[in-house]
Coordinates of C-alpha atoms and ligand atoms in Angstrom, one line a residue:
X1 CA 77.3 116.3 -22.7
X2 CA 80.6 117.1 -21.2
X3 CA 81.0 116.0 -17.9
X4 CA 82.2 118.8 -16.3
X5 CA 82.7 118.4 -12.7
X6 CA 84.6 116.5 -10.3
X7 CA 84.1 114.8 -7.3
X8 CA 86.3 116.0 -4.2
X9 CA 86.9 115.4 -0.6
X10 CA 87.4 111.5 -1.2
X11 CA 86.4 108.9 -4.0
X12 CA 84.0 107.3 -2.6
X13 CA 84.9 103.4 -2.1
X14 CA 83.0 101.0 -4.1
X15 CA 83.7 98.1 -2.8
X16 CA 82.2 99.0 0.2
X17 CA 79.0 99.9 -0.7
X18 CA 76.0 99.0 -2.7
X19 CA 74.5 101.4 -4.9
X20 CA 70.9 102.4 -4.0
X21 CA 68.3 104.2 -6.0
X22 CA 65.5 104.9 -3.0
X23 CA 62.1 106.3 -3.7
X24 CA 61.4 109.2 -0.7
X25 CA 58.7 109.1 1.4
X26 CA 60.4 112.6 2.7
X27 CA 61.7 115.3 0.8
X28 CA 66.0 114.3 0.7
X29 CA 66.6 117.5 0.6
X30 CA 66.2 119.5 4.6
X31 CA 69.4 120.7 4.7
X32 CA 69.2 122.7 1.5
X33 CA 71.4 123.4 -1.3
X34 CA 74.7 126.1 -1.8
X35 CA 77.2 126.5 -3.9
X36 CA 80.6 128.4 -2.8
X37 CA 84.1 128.8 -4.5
X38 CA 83.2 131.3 -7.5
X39 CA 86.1 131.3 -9.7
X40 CA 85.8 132.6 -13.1
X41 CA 85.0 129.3 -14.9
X42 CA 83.9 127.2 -11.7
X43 CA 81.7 126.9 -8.6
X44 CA 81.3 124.2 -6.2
X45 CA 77.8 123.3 -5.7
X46 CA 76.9 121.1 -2.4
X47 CA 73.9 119.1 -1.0
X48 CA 73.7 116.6 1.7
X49 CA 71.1 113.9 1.7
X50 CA 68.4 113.9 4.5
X51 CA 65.5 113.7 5.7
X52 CA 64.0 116.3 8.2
X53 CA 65.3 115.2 11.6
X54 CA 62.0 113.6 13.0
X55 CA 60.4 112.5 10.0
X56 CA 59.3 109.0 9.9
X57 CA 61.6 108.6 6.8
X58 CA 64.5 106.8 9.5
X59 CA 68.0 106.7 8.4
X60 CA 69.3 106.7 4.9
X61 CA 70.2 103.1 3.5
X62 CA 74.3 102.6 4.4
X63 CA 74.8 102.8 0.3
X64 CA 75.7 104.7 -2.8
X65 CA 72.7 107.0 -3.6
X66 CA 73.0 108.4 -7.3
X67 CA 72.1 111.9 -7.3
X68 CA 71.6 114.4 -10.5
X69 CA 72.7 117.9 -10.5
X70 CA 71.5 120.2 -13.2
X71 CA 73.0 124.0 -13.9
X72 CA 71.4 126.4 -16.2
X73 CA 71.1 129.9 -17.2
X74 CA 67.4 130.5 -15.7
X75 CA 65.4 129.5 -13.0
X76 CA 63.0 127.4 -14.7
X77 CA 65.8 125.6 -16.2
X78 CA 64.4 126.0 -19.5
X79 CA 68.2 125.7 -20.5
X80 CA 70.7 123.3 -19.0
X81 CA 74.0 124.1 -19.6
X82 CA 76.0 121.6 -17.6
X83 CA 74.8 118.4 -15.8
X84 CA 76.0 114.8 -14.1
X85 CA 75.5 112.3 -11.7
X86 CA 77.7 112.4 -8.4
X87 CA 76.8 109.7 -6.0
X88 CA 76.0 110.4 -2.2
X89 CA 78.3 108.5 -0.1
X90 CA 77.1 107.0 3.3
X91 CA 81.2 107.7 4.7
X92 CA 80.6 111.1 3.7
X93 CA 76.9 111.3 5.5
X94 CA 75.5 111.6 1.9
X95 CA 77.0 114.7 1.8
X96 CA 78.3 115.5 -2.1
X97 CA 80.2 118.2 -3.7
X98 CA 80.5 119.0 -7.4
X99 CA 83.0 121.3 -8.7
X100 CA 81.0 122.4 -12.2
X101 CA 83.5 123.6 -14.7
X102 CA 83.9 125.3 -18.1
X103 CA 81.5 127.9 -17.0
X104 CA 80.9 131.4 -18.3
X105 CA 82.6 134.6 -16.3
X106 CA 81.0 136.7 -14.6
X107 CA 77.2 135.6 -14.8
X108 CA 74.8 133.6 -12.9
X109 CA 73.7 130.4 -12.9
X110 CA 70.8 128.7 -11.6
X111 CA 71.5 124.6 -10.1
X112 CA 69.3 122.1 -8.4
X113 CA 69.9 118.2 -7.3
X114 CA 67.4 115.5 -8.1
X115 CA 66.9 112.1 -6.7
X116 CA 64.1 109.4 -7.0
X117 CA 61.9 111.8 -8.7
X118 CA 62.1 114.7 -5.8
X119 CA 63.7 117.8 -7.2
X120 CA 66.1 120.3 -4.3
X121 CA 65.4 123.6 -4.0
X122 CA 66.9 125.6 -6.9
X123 CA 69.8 127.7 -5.6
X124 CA 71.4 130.6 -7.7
X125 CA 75.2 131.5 -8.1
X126 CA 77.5 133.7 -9.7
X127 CA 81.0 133.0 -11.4
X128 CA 84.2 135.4 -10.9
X129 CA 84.7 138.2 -13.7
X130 CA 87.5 136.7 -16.0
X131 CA 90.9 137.0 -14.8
X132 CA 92.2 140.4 -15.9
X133 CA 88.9 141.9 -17.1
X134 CA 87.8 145.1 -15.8
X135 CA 85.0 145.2 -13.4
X136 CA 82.6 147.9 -12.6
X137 CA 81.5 146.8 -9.2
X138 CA 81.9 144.2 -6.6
X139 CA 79.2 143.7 -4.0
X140 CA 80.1 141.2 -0.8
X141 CA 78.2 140.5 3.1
X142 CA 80.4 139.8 5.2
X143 CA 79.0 138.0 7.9
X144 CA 80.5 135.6 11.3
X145 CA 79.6 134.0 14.8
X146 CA 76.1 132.5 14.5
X147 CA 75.2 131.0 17.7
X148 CA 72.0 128.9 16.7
X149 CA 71.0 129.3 20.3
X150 CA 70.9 132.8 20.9
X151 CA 69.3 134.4 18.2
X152 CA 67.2 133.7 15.2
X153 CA 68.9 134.0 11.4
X154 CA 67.0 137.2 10.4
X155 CA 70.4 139.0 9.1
X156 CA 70.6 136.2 6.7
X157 CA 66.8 137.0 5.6
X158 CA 68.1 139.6 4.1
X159 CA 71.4 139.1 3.3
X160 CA 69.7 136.6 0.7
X161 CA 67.5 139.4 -0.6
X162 CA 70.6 141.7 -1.8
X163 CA 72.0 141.5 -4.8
X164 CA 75.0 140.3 -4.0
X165 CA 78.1 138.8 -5.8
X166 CA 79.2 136.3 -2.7
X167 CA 78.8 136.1 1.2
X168 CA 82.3 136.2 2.7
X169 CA 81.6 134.2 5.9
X170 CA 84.5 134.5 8.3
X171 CA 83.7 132.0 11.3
X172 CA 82.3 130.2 13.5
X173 CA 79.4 129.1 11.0
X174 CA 78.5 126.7 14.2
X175 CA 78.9 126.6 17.6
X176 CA 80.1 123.8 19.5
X177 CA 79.1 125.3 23.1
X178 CA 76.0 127.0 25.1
X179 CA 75.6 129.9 27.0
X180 CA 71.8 129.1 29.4
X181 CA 72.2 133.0 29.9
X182 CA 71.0 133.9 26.0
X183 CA 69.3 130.1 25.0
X184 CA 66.5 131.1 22.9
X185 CA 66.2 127.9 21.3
X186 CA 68.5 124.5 21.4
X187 CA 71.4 123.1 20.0
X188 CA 70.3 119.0 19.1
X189 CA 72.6 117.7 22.3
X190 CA 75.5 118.8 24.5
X191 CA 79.3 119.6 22.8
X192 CA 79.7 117.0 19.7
X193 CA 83.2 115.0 20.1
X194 CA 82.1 112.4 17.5
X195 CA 81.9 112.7 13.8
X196 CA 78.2 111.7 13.6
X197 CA 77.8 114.0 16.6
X198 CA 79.5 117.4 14.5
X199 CA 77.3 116.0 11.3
X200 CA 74.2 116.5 13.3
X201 CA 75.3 119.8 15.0
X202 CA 75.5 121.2 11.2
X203 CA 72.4 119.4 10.3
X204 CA 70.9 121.5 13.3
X205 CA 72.3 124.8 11.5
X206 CA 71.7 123.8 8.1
X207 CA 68.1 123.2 8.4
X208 CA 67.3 126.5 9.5
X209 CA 65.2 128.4 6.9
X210 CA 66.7 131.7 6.5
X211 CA 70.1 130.3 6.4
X212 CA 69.3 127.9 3.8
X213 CA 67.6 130.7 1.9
X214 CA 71.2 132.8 2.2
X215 CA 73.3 129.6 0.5
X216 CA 70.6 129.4 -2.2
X217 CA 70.8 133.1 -3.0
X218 CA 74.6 133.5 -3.0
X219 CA 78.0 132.0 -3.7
X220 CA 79.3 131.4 0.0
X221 CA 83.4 131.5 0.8
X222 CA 84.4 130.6 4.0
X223 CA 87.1 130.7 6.5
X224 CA 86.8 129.1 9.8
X225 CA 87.2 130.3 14.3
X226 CA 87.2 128.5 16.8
X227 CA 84.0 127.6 17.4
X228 CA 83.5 125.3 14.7
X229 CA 85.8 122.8 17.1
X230 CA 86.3 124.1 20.3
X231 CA 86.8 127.7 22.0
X232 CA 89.8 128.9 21.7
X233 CA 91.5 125.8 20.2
X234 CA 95.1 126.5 18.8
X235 CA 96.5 124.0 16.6
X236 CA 96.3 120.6 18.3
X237 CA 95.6 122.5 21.7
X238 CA 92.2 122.5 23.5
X239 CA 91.1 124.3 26.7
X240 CA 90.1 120.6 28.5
X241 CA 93.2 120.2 30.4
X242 CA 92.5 116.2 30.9
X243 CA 92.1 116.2 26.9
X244 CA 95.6 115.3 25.5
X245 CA 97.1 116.9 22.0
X246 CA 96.5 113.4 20.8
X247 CA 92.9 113.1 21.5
X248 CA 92.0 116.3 20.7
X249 CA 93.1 115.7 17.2
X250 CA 90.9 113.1 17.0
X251 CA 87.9 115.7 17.9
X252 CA 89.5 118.5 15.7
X253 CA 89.7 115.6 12.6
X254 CA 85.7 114.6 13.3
X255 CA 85.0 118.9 13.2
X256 CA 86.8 119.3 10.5
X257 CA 85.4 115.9 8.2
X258 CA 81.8 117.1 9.2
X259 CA 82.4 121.1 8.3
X260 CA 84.0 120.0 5.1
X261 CA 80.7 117.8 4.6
X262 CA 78.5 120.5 5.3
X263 CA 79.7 123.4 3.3
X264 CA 80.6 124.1 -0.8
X265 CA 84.3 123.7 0.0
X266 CA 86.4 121.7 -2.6
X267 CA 89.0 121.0 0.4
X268 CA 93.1 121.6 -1.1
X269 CA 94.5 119.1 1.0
X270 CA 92.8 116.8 2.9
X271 CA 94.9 113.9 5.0
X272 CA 95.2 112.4 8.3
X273 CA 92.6 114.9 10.0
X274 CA 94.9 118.4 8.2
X275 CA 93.1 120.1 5.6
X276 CA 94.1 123.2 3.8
X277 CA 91.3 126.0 4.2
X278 CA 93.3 128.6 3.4
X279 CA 92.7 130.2 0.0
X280 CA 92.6 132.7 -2.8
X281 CA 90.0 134.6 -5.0
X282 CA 89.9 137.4 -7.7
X283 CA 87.2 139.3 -9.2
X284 CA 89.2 140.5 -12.8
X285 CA 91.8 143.6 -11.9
X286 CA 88.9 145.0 -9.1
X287 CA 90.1 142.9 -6.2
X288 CA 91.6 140.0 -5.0
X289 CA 90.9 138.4 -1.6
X290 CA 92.9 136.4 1.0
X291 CA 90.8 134.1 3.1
X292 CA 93.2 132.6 6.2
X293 CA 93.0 129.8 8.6
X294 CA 94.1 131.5 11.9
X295 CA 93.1 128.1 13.8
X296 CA 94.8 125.6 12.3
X297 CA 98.9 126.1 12.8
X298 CA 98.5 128.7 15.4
X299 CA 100.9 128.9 18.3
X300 CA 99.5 128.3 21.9
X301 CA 98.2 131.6 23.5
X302 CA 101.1 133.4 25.6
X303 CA 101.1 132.3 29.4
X304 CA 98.6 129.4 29.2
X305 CA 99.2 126.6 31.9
X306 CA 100.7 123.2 30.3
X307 CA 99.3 121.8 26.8
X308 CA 96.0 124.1 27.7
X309 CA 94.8 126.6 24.5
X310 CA 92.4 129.6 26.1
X311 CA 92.2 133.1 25.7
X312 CA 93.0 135.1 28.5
X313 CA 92.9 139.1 29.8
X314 CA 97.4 138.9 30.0
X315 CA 99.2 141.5 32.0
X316 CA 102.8 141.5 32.2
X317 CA 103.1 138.3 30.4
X318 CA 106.6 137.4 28.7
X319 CA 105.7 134.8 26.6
X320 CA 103.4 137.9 24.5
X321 CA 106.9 139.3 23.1
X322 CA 108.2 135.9 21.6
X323 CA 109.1 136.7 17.9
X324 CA 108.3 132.2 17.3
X325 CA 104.9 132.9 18.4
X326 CA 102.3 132.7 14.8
X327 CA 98.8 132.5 13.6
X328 CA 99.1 131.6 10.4
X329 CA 101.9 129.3 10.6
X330 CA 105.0 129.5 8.6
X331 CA 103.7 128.6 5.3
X332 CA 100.6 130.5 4.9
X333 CA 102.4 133.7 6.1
X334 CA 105.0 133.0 3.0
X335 CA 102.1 132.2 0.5
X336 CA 100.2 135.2 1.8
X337 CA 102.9 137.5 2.5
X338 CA 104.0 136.6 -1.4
X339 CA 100.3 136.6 -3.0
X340 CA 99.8 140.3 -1.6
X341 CA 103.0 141.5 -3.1
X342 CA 101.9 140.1 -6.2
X343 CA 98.1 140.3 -6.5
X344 CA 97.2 142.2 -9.6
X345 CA 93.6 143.6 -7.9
X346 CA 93.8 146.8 -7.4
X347 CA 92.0 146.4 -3.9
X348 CA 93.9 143.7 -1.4
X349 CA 90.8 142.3 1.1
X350 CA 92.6 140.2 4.1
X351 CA 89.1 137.8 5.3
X352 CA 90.6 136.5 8.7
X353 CA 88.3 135.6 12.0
X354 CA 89.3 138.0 14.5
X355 CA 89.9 142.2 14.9
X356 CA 93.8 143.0 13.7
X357 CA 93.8 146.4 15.0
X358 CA 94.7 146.6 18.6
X359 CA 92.2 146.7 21.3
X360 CA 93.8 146.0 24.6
X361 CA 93.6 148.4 27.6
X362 CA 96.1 150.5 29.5
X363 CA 96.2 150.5 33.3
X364 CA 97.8 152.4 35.7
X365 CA 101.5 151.6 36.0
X366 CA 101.4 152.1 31.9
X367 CA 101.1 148.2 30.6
X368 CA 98.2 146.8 28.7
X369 CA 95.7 144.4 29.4
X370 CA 95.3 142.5 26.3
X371 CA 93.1 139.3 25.1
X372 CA 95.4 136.8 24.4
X373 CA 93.4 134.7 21.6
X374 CA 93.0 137.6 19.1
X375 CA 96.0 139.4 17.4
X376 CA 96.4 141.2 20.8
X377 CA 98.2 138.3 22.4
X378 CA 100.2 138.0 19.2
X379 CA 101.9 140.8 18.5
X380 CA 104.9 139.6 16.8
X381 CA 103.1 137.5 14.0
X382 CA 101.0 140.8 13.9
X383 CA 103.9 143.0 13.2
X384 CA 105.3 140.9 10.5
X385 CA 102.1 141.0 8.5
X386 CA 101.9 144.5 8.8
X387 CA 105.3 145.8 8.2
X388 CA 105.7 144.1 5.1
X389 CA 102.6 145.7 3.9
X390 CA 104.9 148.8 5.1
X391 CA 108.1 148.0 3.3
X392 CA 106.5 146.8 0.3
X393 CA 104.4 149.9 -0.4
X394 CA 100.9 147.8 -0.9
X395 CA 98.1 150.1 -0.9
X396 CA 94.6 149.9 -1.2
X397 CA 94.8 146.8 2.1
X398 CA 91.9 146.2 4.1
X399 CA 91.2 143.5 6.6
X400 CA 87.8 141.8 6.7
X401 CA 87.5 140.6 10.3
X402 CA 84.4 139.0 12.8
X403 CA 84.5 137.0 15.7
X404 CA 84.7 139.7 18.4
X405 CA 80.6 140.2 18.2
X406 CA 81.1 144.1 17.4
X407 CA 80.9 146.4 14.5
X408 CA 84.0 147.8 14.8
X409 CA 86.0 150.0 11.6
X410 CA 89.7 151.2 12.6
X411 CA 93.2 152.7 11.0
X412 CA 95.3 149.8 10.9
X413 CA 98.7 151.1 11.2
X414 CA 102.7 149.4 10.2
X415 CA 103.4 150.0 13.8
X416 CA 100.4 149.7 15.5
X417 CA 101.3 151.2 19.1
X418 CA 103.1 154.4 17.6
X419 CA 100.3 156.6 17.1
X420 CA 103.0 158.9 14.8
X421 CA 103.4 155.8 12.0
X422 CA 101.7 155.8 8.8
X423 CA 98.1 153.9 8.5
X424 CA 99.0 151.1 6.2
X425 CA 95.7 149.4 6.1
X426 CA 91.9 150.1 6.7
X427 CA 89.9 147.5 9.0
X428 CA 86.3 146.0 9.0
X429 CA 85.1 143.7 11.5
X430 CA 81.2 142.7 11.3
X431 CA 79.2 142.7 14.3
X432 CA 77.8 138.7 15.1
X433 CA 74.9 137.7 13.8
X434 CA 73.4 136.4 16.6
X435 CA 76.2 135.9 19.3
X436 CA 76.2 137.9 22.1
X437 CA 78.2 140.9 22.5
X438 CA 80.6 142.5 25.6
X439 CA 79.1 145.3 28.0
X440 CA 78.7 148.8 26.8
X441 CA 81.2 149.7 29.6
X442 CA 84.0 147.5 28.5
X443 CA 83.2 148.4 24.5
X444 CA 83.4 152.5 26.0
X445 CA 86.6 151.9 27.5
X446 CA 88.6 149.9 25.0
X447 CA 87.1 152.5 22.7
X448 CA 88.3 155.9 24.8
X449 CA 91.9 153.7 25.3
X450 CA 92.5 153.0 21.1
X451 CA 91.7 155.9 18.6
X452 CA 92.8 154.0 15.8
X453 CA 89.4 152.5 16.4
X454 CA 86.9 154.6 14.8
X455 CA 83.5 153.0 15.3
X456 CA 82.5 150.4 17.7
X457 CA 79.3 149.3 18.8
X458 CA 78.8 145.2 20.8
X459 CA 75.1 146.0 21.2
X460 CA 73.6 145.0 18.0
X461 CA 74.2 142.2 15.9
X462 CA 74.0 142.3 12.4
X463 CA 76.5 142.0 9.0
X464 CA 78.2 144.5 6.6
X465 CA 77.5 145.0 3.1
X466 CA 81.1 146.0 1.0
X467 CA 80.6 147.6 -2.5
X468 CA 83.4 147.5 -3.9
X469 CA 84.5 150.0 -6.8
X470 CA 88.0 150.9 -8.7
X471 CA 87.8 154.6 -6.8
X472 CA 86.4 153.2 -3.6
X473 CA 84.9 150.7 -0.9
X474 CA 81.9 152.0 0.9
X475 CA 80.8 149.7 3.6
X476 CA 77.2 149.6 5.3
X477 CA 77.0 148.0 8.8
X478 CA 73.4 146.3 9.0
X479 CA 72.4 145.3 12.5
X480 CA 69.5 144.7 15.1
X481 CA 69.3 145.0 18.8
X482 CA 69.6 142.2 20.7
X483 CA 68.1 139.7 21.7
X484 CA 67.4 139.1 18.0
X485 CA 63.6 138.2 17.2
X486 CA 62.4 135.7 15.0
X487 CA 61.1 139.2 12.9
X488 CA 62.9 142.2 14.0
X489 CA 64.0 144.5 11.0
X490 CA 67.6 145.6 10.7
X491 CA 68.4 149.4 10.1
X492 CA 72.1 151.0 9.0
X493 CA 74.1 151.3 12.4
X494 CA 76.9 153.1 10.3
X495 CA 78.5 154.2 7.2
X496 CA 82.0 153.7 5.9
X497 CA 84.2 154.4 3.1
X498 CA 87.5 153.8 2.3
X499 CA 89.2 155.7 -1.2
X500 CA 91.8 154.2 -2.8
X501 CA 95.2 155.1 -2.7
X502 CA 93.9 156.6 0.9
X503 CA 94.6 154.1 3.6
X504 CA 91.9 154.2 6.9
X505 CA 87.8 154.5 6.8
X506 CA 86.0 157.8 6.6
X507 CA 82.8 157.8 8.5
X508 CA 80.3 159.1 6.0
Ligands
FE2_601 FE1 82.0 134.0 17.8

């Protein structure tokens, strides 16, 4: 049989380690299954060897464990259409990726993992339509911010029940910090600075049941906040003002290594602790989506003390106005600015971690209060995006945002503080799906002070469901008061759509 994968994030080194074929006394497999990446003729499929954390299985041998992977067209894997060995390597926890190719468009596929006679659970994906076909319907969650620690995975639970063609999951998968006021369960151990420290912060998410039952359901593609390093963190800036640049890149590379470990990601680039996580997707002529890395080459936030990256409430503050100031960093605005004037879908879909739209406050004397880690506190980078949706004519734009713990769905305008210029773009942020939200006071008031934003609710948690079609996008925010129980149903908080050719949401 073909063998029809590849083996990414690193070779492992065979000179360092033996090869091991251990018989488990534990099932290897706690942490799951997922597969992520659907392109038309490839998905990345992922496992991690290990044994549930306080087992009496111990630690895995520090060696080469063969592991086989299986895909076929049912469930009972009655046929196998692709197989291989890939080999679990102790310097990448045991962690392995395969990027299965030569696939089929547009159908699913069922996979599993075996090792020492102990079968995974059998996860299900789905490819990408081919490239240029014409597609009926296109069916996405999008989903962010799950702080293990305040809230139990239910939106998952049924997330994993939809029919679904991916999960668009648009940050801060974990979180690196607690908040005592909403613990309703613990993290593992305090912050993680260490690589074996991050690995066993994801091993904490990973084994939870209902998200392990969302990555076995659905193709995931991710883009990454804050969180899954530090809060706030811009480029090689932290908060910690003892923390140099230099040492914090040695935190951000241990993050990074253990995310890239933990999730279905065939990395781009991956050297000296930079990795390229921004990326591109299609489903046939329906849609193409933009997943960016806001984190990663960001400037520091506007008026920060020193070397120090936090977001702030800014009044009056210079720095906000500075046309240097990006997110996305020079190259990713080119490749993106240049992949939207060219992308052949006939719907755009921006996935990014924060709100785009404007949500800042005005106060007396006329300026705004604004929070200076979203897009807010960088307007210019903002404005560039946004008029060259403008200039070029793109239609049929919409942003796909999380992060700021609300449902929110606004009119994303080319100037977005003229309330006379044209809306270029419609917005979706998804509520978190367990994170706490802000007050109902503060959402009223930054509500009353921006009428471009047309619902937005920080009280529930929850996700959106997107279904995507050539005449619209209709989109479904799910959600659940909070604090979220362990068995608390979700109901439909609101209803969107957007038609094409007709840029903003209508409430429906
Ligand atoms: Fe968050």
């Amino acid at each position: 049989m073909l063998l029809a994968a590849q083996q990414v994030l690193s070779a492992p080194n065979t000179h360092r380690w033996r090869v091991a074929h251990p018989q488990w006394r534990d099932n290897p497999f706690a942490l799951g299954v997922a597969s992520g990446q659907p392109r038309a003729d490839s998905v990345v499929l992922w496992t991690r060897l290990m044994a549930q954390p306080g087992g009496d299985g111990g630690p895995l041998p520090a060696a080469l464990l063969p592991l086989q992977w299986q895909v076929a067209h049912d469930p009972r894997f009655a046929r196998i259409v692709r197989s291989g060995t890939v080999l679990a390597d102790p310097a990448q926890g045991h962690s392995v990726r395969v990027q299965v190719q030569h696939l089929t468009p547009g159908r699913p596929y069922w996979y599993r993992f075996l090792s020492g006679g102990v079968a995974s659970p059998v996860g299900r994906t789905r490819t990408a339509p081919a490239d240029g076909a014409p597609v009926d319907r296109l069916r996405l969650a999008l989903a962010s911010c799950q702080h293990y620690e305040q809230g139990w995975f239910t939106a998952h639970r049924e997330i994993a029940a939809q029919e679904l063609d991916a999960v668009v999951f648009v940050g801060d998968y974990i979180y690196d910090s607690s908040n005592l006021r909403f613990r309703l369960r613990s993290h593992e151990a305090d912050s993680p600075c260490t690589l074996d420290e991050f690995r066993a912060r994801h091993a904490t998410y990973k084994a939870d049941p209902d998200l392990q039952a969302c990555h076995a359901a659905h193709p995931w593609i991710l883009a990454w906040d804050d969180h899954e390093v530090r809060n706030d963190y811009a480029g090689q800036l932290s908060d910690e003002e003892d923390l140099s640049p230099a040492a914090f890149v040695q935190v951000r590379a241990a993050a990074y290594q253990a995310y890239f470990e933990h999730q279905p990601l065939a990395p781009l680039h991956w050297q000296s602790g930079q990795v390229r996580m921004h990326d591109h997707f299609r489903w046939g002529r329906l849609a193409d989506l933009w997943m960016l890395d806001g984190r990663q080459y960001r400037s520091q936030q506007p008026c920060n003390p020193g070397q120090t990256a936090r977001g702030r409430v800014r009044w009056r503050c210079d720095t906000l106005d500075d046309s240097t100031r990006t997110v996305l960093g020079a190259e990713q605005e080119r490749w993106l600015h240049d992949g939207l004037r060219s992308g052949s879908g006939r719907w755009k879909l921006i996935g990014q971690a924060t709100q785009i739209s404007p949500w800042g406050v005005p106060t007396p004397d006329g300026a705004r209060l604004v929070y200076s880690d979203g897009w807010d506190g960088y307007p210019a980078a903002r404005a560039r995006l946004l008029s060259h949706l403008h200039q070029h004519g793109l239609e049929n734009v919409v942003f796909l945002g999380g992060d700021v713990h609300r449902h929110v769905a606004a009119n994303v305008r080319a100037n977005v503080f003229d309330p006379q210029a044209p809306v270029v773009a419609s917005e979706f942020v998804t509520s978190s799906l367990t994170t706490a939200g802000i007050p109902d006071p503060l959402m009223s008031w930054i509500r009353r002070s921006n009428p471009d934003i047309l619902h937005a609710r920080s009280d529930e948690r929850g996700y959106m469901l997107l279904d995507v079609t050539d005449r619209s996008i209709h989109c479904t925010a799910r959600a659940t008061g909070f604090p979220v129980l362990a068995h608390s149903a979700l109901h439909t908080q609101a209803r969107f759509r957007v038609e094409a050719g007709r840029a903003g949401p209508q409430r429906e």
